[in-house]
């Protein structure tokens, strides 16, 4: 049994919260630069250039990429041979978030109750997804997501006979509805299968995969490519002012499901899709 | 282009025009709008809304040695329900991102105002265009407080002009 102190987890979460918000993911930055070089529209090119510059200013000056530093979603993959010592795991994660958001001058955007809406002033609690996996390590991923794009995410419960075409249209429709509002060019995470709740978590997990890496299942990879192409034909473009770059990447994760159903969740994410991870 | 916007300047702007703004803007987002609507005409506000430009944003706290943190636009559509009342109260300009409702488009036309789009998701880049930031109202709201920002060559695109023409179809 390997022992990991809760303090180590707190420290890692604090550091990851800052890193994720200040340093744009390499795969996303690469895609922005590629979109810039491929773009034909003068205005779209100008916006993409500003976005690349934005990422450079954020990392060199220590200013968040976006003012919406999100509600933090924390994924914990905990090896079953690990014993966490020296404190409560969820408390350690939330202490890490509070510390990171303070130390990194990140915005505190969380309210304690969805209806009475009083700001918790330290951006806690995080939304924590814990998974028990084989081995003796803990992988921690902090993924802050802004709500401009979260508000445009959708779920649908399809018939088992609906198939890929209907799902494809649903995904395309979700991006059209987001239109210029949720900071295009987008990154789209899709979860297909499981149950309603499982599909939503899959969609979020899909956003964590590097956007230049396709799903290992051949037919899913094909669907990712086809949908990305279709979305980029919508001419929404950066700021919604037209252009080729409407979507930088589309990742799909799947899971076995029931004979009677086909749950789908589409997580719309902005061009500043953020995450940072470490393995302890 | 100097702020506050002169009426003849507002009326000369066309949807799609690219403009650099200079002068003062006031920040306001969801909860701020809710309070402003209740307070207008009942409480004395520390500034005159008349002719002013509102920026839909909630900046991150200023790191040491900086005037402000990341400060890009938030989704304007969430403010749509409150906008006609604020236009009636005298505001002339709004800066945000994304589409507006038909009611807002009509109200912009009626009051000969203007809606600008700022570069969505470029908070760090736009922070360099802000020379001063001072919380002036509803300080208890934290990131949602009203800040008075002095902007310098702040880049925007006209989203809806005073004739009600929109850059989005």
XYZ file of C-alpha atoms in Angstrom:
449
model
C 0.000 0.000 0.000
C 1.490 3.327 -1.074
C 0.790 6.294 1.164
C 0.157 9.745 -0.284
C -0.324 12.680 2.034
C -3.400 14.858 1.477
C -1.102 17.901 1.685
C 0.617 16.748 -1.512
C -2.766 16.633 -3.220
C -3.650 20.135 -1.985
C -0.352 21.536 -3.275
C -0.757 19.838 -6.661
C -4.334 21.084 -7.118
C -3.318 24.687 -6.293
C -0.470 24.580 -8.791
C -2.611 22.973 -11.525
C -5.411 25.537 -11.096
C -2.927 28.341 -11.810
C -1.154 26.495 -14.607
C -4.402 25.609 -16.400
C -5.633 29.223 -16.300
C -2.380 30.917 -17.321
C -0.844 28.558 -19.857
C -2.908 27.573 -22.864
C -2.700 23.849 -23.655
C -0.057 23.063 -26.287
C -2.515 21.212 -28.535
C -4.993 24.114 -28.416
C -2.317 26.753 -29.110
C -1.018 24.667 -32.031
C -4.551 24.462 -33.437
C -5.049 28.243 -33.088
C -1.798 28.919 -34.964
C -2.763 26.418 -37.647
C -6.211 28.005 -37.985
C -4.516 31.401 -38.353
C -2.296 30.209 -41.194
C -5.201 28.501 -42.989
C -7.746 31.292 -42.565
C -8.651 33.365 -45.629
C -10.985 35.997 -44.193
C -9.136 39.153 -43.199
C -11.209 39.766 -40.082
C -11.058 36.140 -38.901
C -7.276 36.213 -39.338
C -7.026 39.368 -37.277
C -9.061 37.831 -34.425
C -7.043 34.587 -34.491
C -3.826 36.610 -34.342
C -5.134 38.413 -31.257
C -5.988 35.046 -29.672
C -2.482 33.702 -30.242
C -1.108 36.949 -28.804
C -3.543 36.622 -25.901
C -2.050 33.234 -24.971
C 1.468 34.675 -25.126
C 0.555 37.635 -22.878
C -1.185 35.323 -20.402
C 1.800 33.016 -19.939
C 4.506 35.700 -19.993
C 2.737 38.204 -17.740
C 0.901 35.816 -15.441
C -2.592 37.027 -16.388
C -5.381 34.469 -16.912
C -6.082 33.557 -20.561
C -9.727 34.477 -19.936
C -11.395 36.456 -17.151
C -13.816 33.572 -16.666
C -11.471 31.276 -14.791
C -14.388 28.933 -14.396
C -15.757 26.578 -11.843
C -12.993 24.009 -11.419
C -13.764 20.464 -12.477
C -11.273 18.094 -10.887
C -10.785 14.547 -12.136
C -9.087 12.188 -9.697
C -7.903 8.786 -10.937
C -6.910 7.074 -7.726
C -4.922 3.856 -7.807
C -6.516 1.205 -5.610
C -3.175 0.538 -3.932
C -2.980 4.101 -2.614
C -3.852 5.118 0.931
C -4.472 8.826 1.416
C -3.119 9.968 4.763
C -3.123 13.175 6.765
C -6.578 14.475 5.922
C -9.829 14.328 3.985
C -9.393 13.981 0.202
C -12.222 16.293 -0.916
C -11.190 18.919 1.627
C -7.621 18.746 0.334
C -8.845 19.312 -3.240
C -11.030 22.265 -2.250
C -8.255 23.784 -0.143
C -6.010 23.489 -3.183
C -8.582 25.243 -5.364
C -9.040 28.064 -2.825
C -5.275 28.486 -2.543
C -4.663 28.378 -6.301
C -7.417 30.880 -7.083
C -6.063 33.260 -4.433
C -2.382 32.915 -5.262
C -2.964 33.052 -9.016
C -5.279 36.108 -8.860
C -7.994 34.064 -10.543
C -11.629 35.116 -10.510
C -13.914 33.739 -7.837
C -17.018 32.802 -9.780
C -18.741 30.217 -7.574
C -21.951 30.887 -5.625
C -22.892 28.715 -2.635
C -26.494 28.154 -3.676
C -27.882 28.189 -7.224
C -30.925 30.244 -6.167
C -29.814 32.519 -3.326
C -26.480 33.078 -5.133
C -23.945 34.241 -2.548
C -20.352 34.142 -3.776
C -18.186 31.721 -1.780
C -15.248 34.118 -2.340
C -12.681 31.354 -2.840
C -14.091 29.597 -5.924
C -14.909 26.460 -3.954
C -16.324 23.909 -4.056
C -14.908 22.251 -7.143
C -16.900 19.647 -9.048
C -14.951 16.471 -8.292
C -15.108 13.248 -10.322
C -13.319 10.391 -8.580
C -12.450 7.120 -10.258
C -10.715 4.137 -8.692
C -8.179 2.632 -11.086
C -5.539 -0.138 -10.824
C -2.077 0.757 -9.515
C -0.384 2.840 -6.877
C -0.581 6.390 -8.251
C -2.988 9.327 -8.288
C -3.597 11.300 -11.449
C -5.055 14.754 -10.826
C -6.553 16.834 -13.654
C -7.853 20.346 -13.054
C -10.116 21.615 -15.831
C -11.555 25.103 -15.263
C -14.389 25.808 -17.685
C -16.042 29.134 -18.339
C -19.804 29.328 -18.314
C -20.226 31.229 -21.563
C -19.663 27.890 -23.263
C -21.056 25.676 -20.494
C -24.412 27.416 -20.984
C -24.498 26.185 -24.584
C -23.899 22.515 -23.769
C -26.820 20.158 -24.436
C -27.950 16.591 -23.881
C -30.314 14.423 -25.888
C -31.831 11.004 -25.320
C -32.017 9.305 -28.737
C -33.721 6.152 -29.907
C -31.401 3.136 -30.251
C -32.227 3.011 -33.968
C -31.358 6.686 -34.592
C -27.705 6.048 -35.436
C -24.789 8.298 -36.321
C -26.584 10.584 -38.794
C -29.151 11.826 -36.346
C -26.546 12.296 -33.622
C -24.383 14.178 -36.100
C -27.222 16.571 -36.899
C -27.820 17.104 -33.174
C -24.152 18.000 -32.619
C -24.150 20.348 -35.612
C -27.329 21.984 -34.332
C -25.725 22.499 -30.889
C -22.801 24.346 -32.476
C -25.167 26.440 -34.619
C -27.155 27.387 -31.530
C -23.972 28.408 -29.706
C -23.236 30.509 -32.814
C -21.126 33.560 -32.023
C -21.983 33.561 -28.291
C -19.625 31.071 -26.647
C -16.201 32.162 -27.980
C -15.618 30.313 -31.244
C -13.534 28.686 -32.649
C -14.909 25.949 -30.402
C -13.653 22.706 -29.052
C -16.474 20.192 -28.863
C -16.513 17.266 -26.450
C -19.121 14.588 -27.074
C -20.175 11.719 -24.839
C -22.224 8.934 -26.406
C -23.683 5.974 -24.522
C -23.953 4.891 -20.905
C -26.712 6.765 -19.102
C -27.584 10.470 -19.133
C -25.121 11.169 -16.289
C -22.394 8.979 -17.824
C -22.720 10.690 -21.220
C -22.212 14.099 -19.548
C -19.039 12.993 -17.790
C -17.777 11.391 -21.017
C -18.329 14.686 -22.862
C -16.203 16.504 -20.277
C -13.533 13.810 -20.424
C -13.521 14.127 -24.219
C -12.379 17.751 -23.780
C -9.305 16.535 -21.881
C -7.953 14.461 -24.766
C -5.467 16.361 -26.988
C -7.533 17.619 -29.920
C -5.091 16.275 -32.508
C -5.522 12.715 -31.175
C -8.392 10.676 -32.627
C -10.495 8.114 -30.798
C -8.840 4.653 -31.079
C -12.093 3.156 -32.397
C -11.972 3.431 -36.151
C -15.644 4.319 -36.770
C -15.670 6.898 -33.946
C -12.480 8.518 -35.307
C -14.219 8.714 -38.684
C -17.229 10.388 -37.114
C -14.940 12.901 -35.343
C -13.287 13.837 -38.639
C -16.545 14.074 -40.583
C -18.270 16.237 -37.967
C -15.282 18.557 -37.594
C -15.325 19.129 -41.341
C -19.060 19.819 -41.364
C -18.839 22.255 -38.445
C -16.044 24.147 -40.157
C -18.316 24.589 -43.138
C -20.857 26.503 -41.022
C -18.959 29.791 -41.521
C -19.453 30.901 -37.900
C -15.754 31.714 -37.516
C -13.837 33.577 -34.790
C -16.150 35.966 -32.862
C -18.941 34.593 -35.054
C -17.975 37.012 -37.830
C -17.444 34.325 -40.457
C -14.439 32.291 -41.500
C -13.173 28.750 -41.772
C -12.204 28.366 -38.134
C -15.429 27.496 -36.319
C -14.131 24.408 -34.514
C -10.532 23.599 -33.570
C -11.210 20.043 -32.492
C -14.001 17.557 -31.858
C -13.479 14.585 -29.553
C -15.982 11.812 -28.916
C -15.891 9.310 -26.063
C -18.232 6.331 -26.014
C -19.458 3.783 -23.466
C -21.707 0.715 -23.667
C -25.374 1.535 -23.257
C -28.841 -0.023 -22.870
C -30.765 -1.777 -25.693
C -33.525 0.843 -25.365
C -31.450 4.013 -25.500
C -28.732 6.221 -26.947
C -27.781 9.086 -24.603
C -25.706 11.935 -26.059
C -24.109 14.941 -24.367
C -22.434 17.756 -26.286
C -20.068 19.861 -24.214
C -19.391 23.099 -26.056
C -16.060 24.575 -25.056
C -14.367 27.803 -26.093
C -11.048 28.351 -27.869
C -9.526 28.678 -24.392
C -10.251 25.078 -23.406
C -8.138 24.604 -20.338
C -6.765 21.688 -18.319
C -3.587 20.696 -16.523
C -2.672 17.332 -15.042
C -0.069 15.659 -12.845
C 0.529 12.112 -11.626
C 1.634 11.661 -8.013
C -12.992 57.411 -30.779
C -13.617 59.360 -27.555
C -15.948 58.219 -24.755
C -18.572 59.198 -23.769
C -19.770 58.859 -27.357
C -21.203 61.971 -28.964
C -24.644 61.403 -30.559
C -23.469 62.341 -34.057
C -20.584 59.869 -33.770
C -22.918 57.076 -32.633
C -25.192 57.756 -35.568
C -22.317 57.684 -38.042
C -21.304 54.133 -37.042
C -22.303 51.175 -39.196
C -22.522 47.495 -38.261
C -19.167 45.939 -39.096
C -17.093 49.090 -38.510
C -13.890 48.518 -36.546
C -13.324 51.152 -33.897
C -10.769 51.933 -31.160
C -12.368 53.309 -27.996
C -10.700 55.818 -25.656
C -12.049 57.083 -22.345
C -14.178 55.674 -19.540
C -16.530 52.701 -19.564
C -18.456 51.101 -16.683
C -18.521 47.348 -16.148
C -21.769 45.556 -15.403
C -22.939 41.972 -15.664
C -25.812 39.807 -14.397
C -26.322 40.704 -10.720
C -25.242 44.283 -11.396
C -27.994 44.678 -13.976
C -30.528 43.235 -11.561
C -29.525 45.846 -8.950
C -29.207 48.755 -11.358
C -32.744 48.180 -12.599
C -34.023 48.309 -9.019
C -31.918 51.331 -8.040
C -32.354 53.593 -11.073
C -34.585 56.507 -10.144
C -34.743 55.422 -6.475
C -31.172 55.698 -5.239
C -28.526 58.215 -6.105
C -25.837 56.467 -8.127
C -22.204 57.640 -7.805
C -22.102 58.314 -11.546
C -24.476 59.553 -14.223
C -25.508 56.763 -16.592
C -26.531 59.255 -19.226
C -24.509 58.891 -22.427
C -22.252 56.239 -20.907
C -20.991 52.955 -22.284
C -21.360 49.715 -20.355
C -18.889 46.856 -20.705
C -20.228 43.383 -19.932
C -17.288 41.910 -18.046
C -16.156 40.569 -14.689
C -12.378 40.986 -14.542
C -9.968 38.802 -12.611
C -8.244 40.491 -9.635
C -5.226 42.648 -10.507
C -1.947 40.853 -9.849
C 0.706 42.900 -8.006
C 1.982 45.776 -10.115
C -0.904 45.619 -12.600
C -3.989 47.820 -13.027
C -6.319 44.921 -13.746
C -6.306 41.215 -14.525
C -7.903 39.442 -17.453
C -10.826 41.497 -18.750
C -12.648 40.194 -21.821
C -16.351 40.406 -22.686
C -19.019 38.081 -21.269
C -22.088 36.812 -23.186
C -24.335 39.822 -23.835
C -27.517 37.807 -24.354
C -27.864 37.245 -20.598
C -28.322 40.995 -20.132
C -31.026 41.298 -22.825
C -33.964 41.395 -20.410
C -32.503 44.455 -18.638
C -31.104 46.343 -21.608
C -34.208 48.244 -22.829
C -34.610 49.763 -19.336
C -30.958 50.821 -19.215
C -31.192 52.372 -22.667
C -34.259 54.253 -21.466
C -32.197 55.453 -18.494
C -29.728 56.972 -20.941
C -26.889 54.587 -21.700
C -25.640 54.958 -25.267
C -23.141 52.134 -25.737
C -22.680 48.499 -24.771
C -19.651 46.257 -25.221
C -19.966 42.468 -25.071
C -19.915 39.315 -27.121
C -22.498 37.449 -29.143
C -26.068 37.974 -30.283
C -28.803 40.185 -28.830
C -32.553 39.665 -28.768
C -34.942 41.304 -31.232
C -36.262 43.502 -28.374
C -32.740 44.773 -27.715
C -32.130 45.459 -31.406
C -35.351 47.497 -31.540
C -34.457 49.368 -28.338
C -30.994 50.215 -29.702
C -32.647 51.653 -32.800
C -35.259 53.552 -30.770
C -32.687 55.158 -28.483
C -30.081 55.646 -31.235
C -27.496 53.675 -29.299
C -24.785 51.210 -30.332
C -23.713 47.675 -29.421
C -20.033 46.818 -29.801
C -18.354 43.414 -29.931
C -15.015 42.970 -28.194
C -12.656 40.083 -28.962
C -14.281 37.157 -27.189
C -11.918 35.172 -25.016
C -9.012 37.578 -25.287
C -9.050 38.786 -21.664
C -5.279 38.968 -21.267
C -4.849 40.818 -24.580
C -7.611 43.315 -23.731
C -6.227 43.930 -20.232
C -3.324 45.723 -21.939
C -5.813 48.253 -23.311
C -7.024 49.246 -19.849
C -5.100 52.035 -18.151
C -7.148 52.413 -14.957
C -9.669 50.353 -12.993
C -11.611 51.509 -9.982
C -14.592 49.815 -8.292
C -17.304 52.465 -7.915
C -20.534 50.652 -7.006
C -21.828 47.366 -5.502
C -18.351 46.503 -4.238
C -19.830 43.602 -2.240
C -20.423 41.763 -5.536
C -16.693 41.134 -5.993
C -16.035 40.392 -9.670
C -19.548 41.660 -10.473
C -19.018 45.107 -8.915
C -19.240 48.143 -11.192
C -15.713 49.175 -12.163
C -14.870 52.382 -13.900
C -12.283 51.496 -16.528
C -10.147 53.872 -18.493
C -9.643 52.242 -21.881
C -6.982 53.135 -24.392
C -7.309 52.127 -28.058
C -9.694 49.368 -26.996
C -10.565 47.436 -30.187
C -14.235 46.743 -30.935
C -16.465 45.971 -33.908
C -19.902 47.543 -34.278
C -22.360 44.668 -33.709
C -25.648 46.606 -33.900
C -25.715 50.208 -35.084
C -28.107 53.054 -34.251
C -30.283 52.160 -37.257
C -30.766 48.666 -35.856
C -28.571 46.936 -38.418
C -26.857 43.850 -37.018
C -23.591 42.208 -38.031
C -25.212 38.815 -37.331
C -28.011 37.815 -39.654
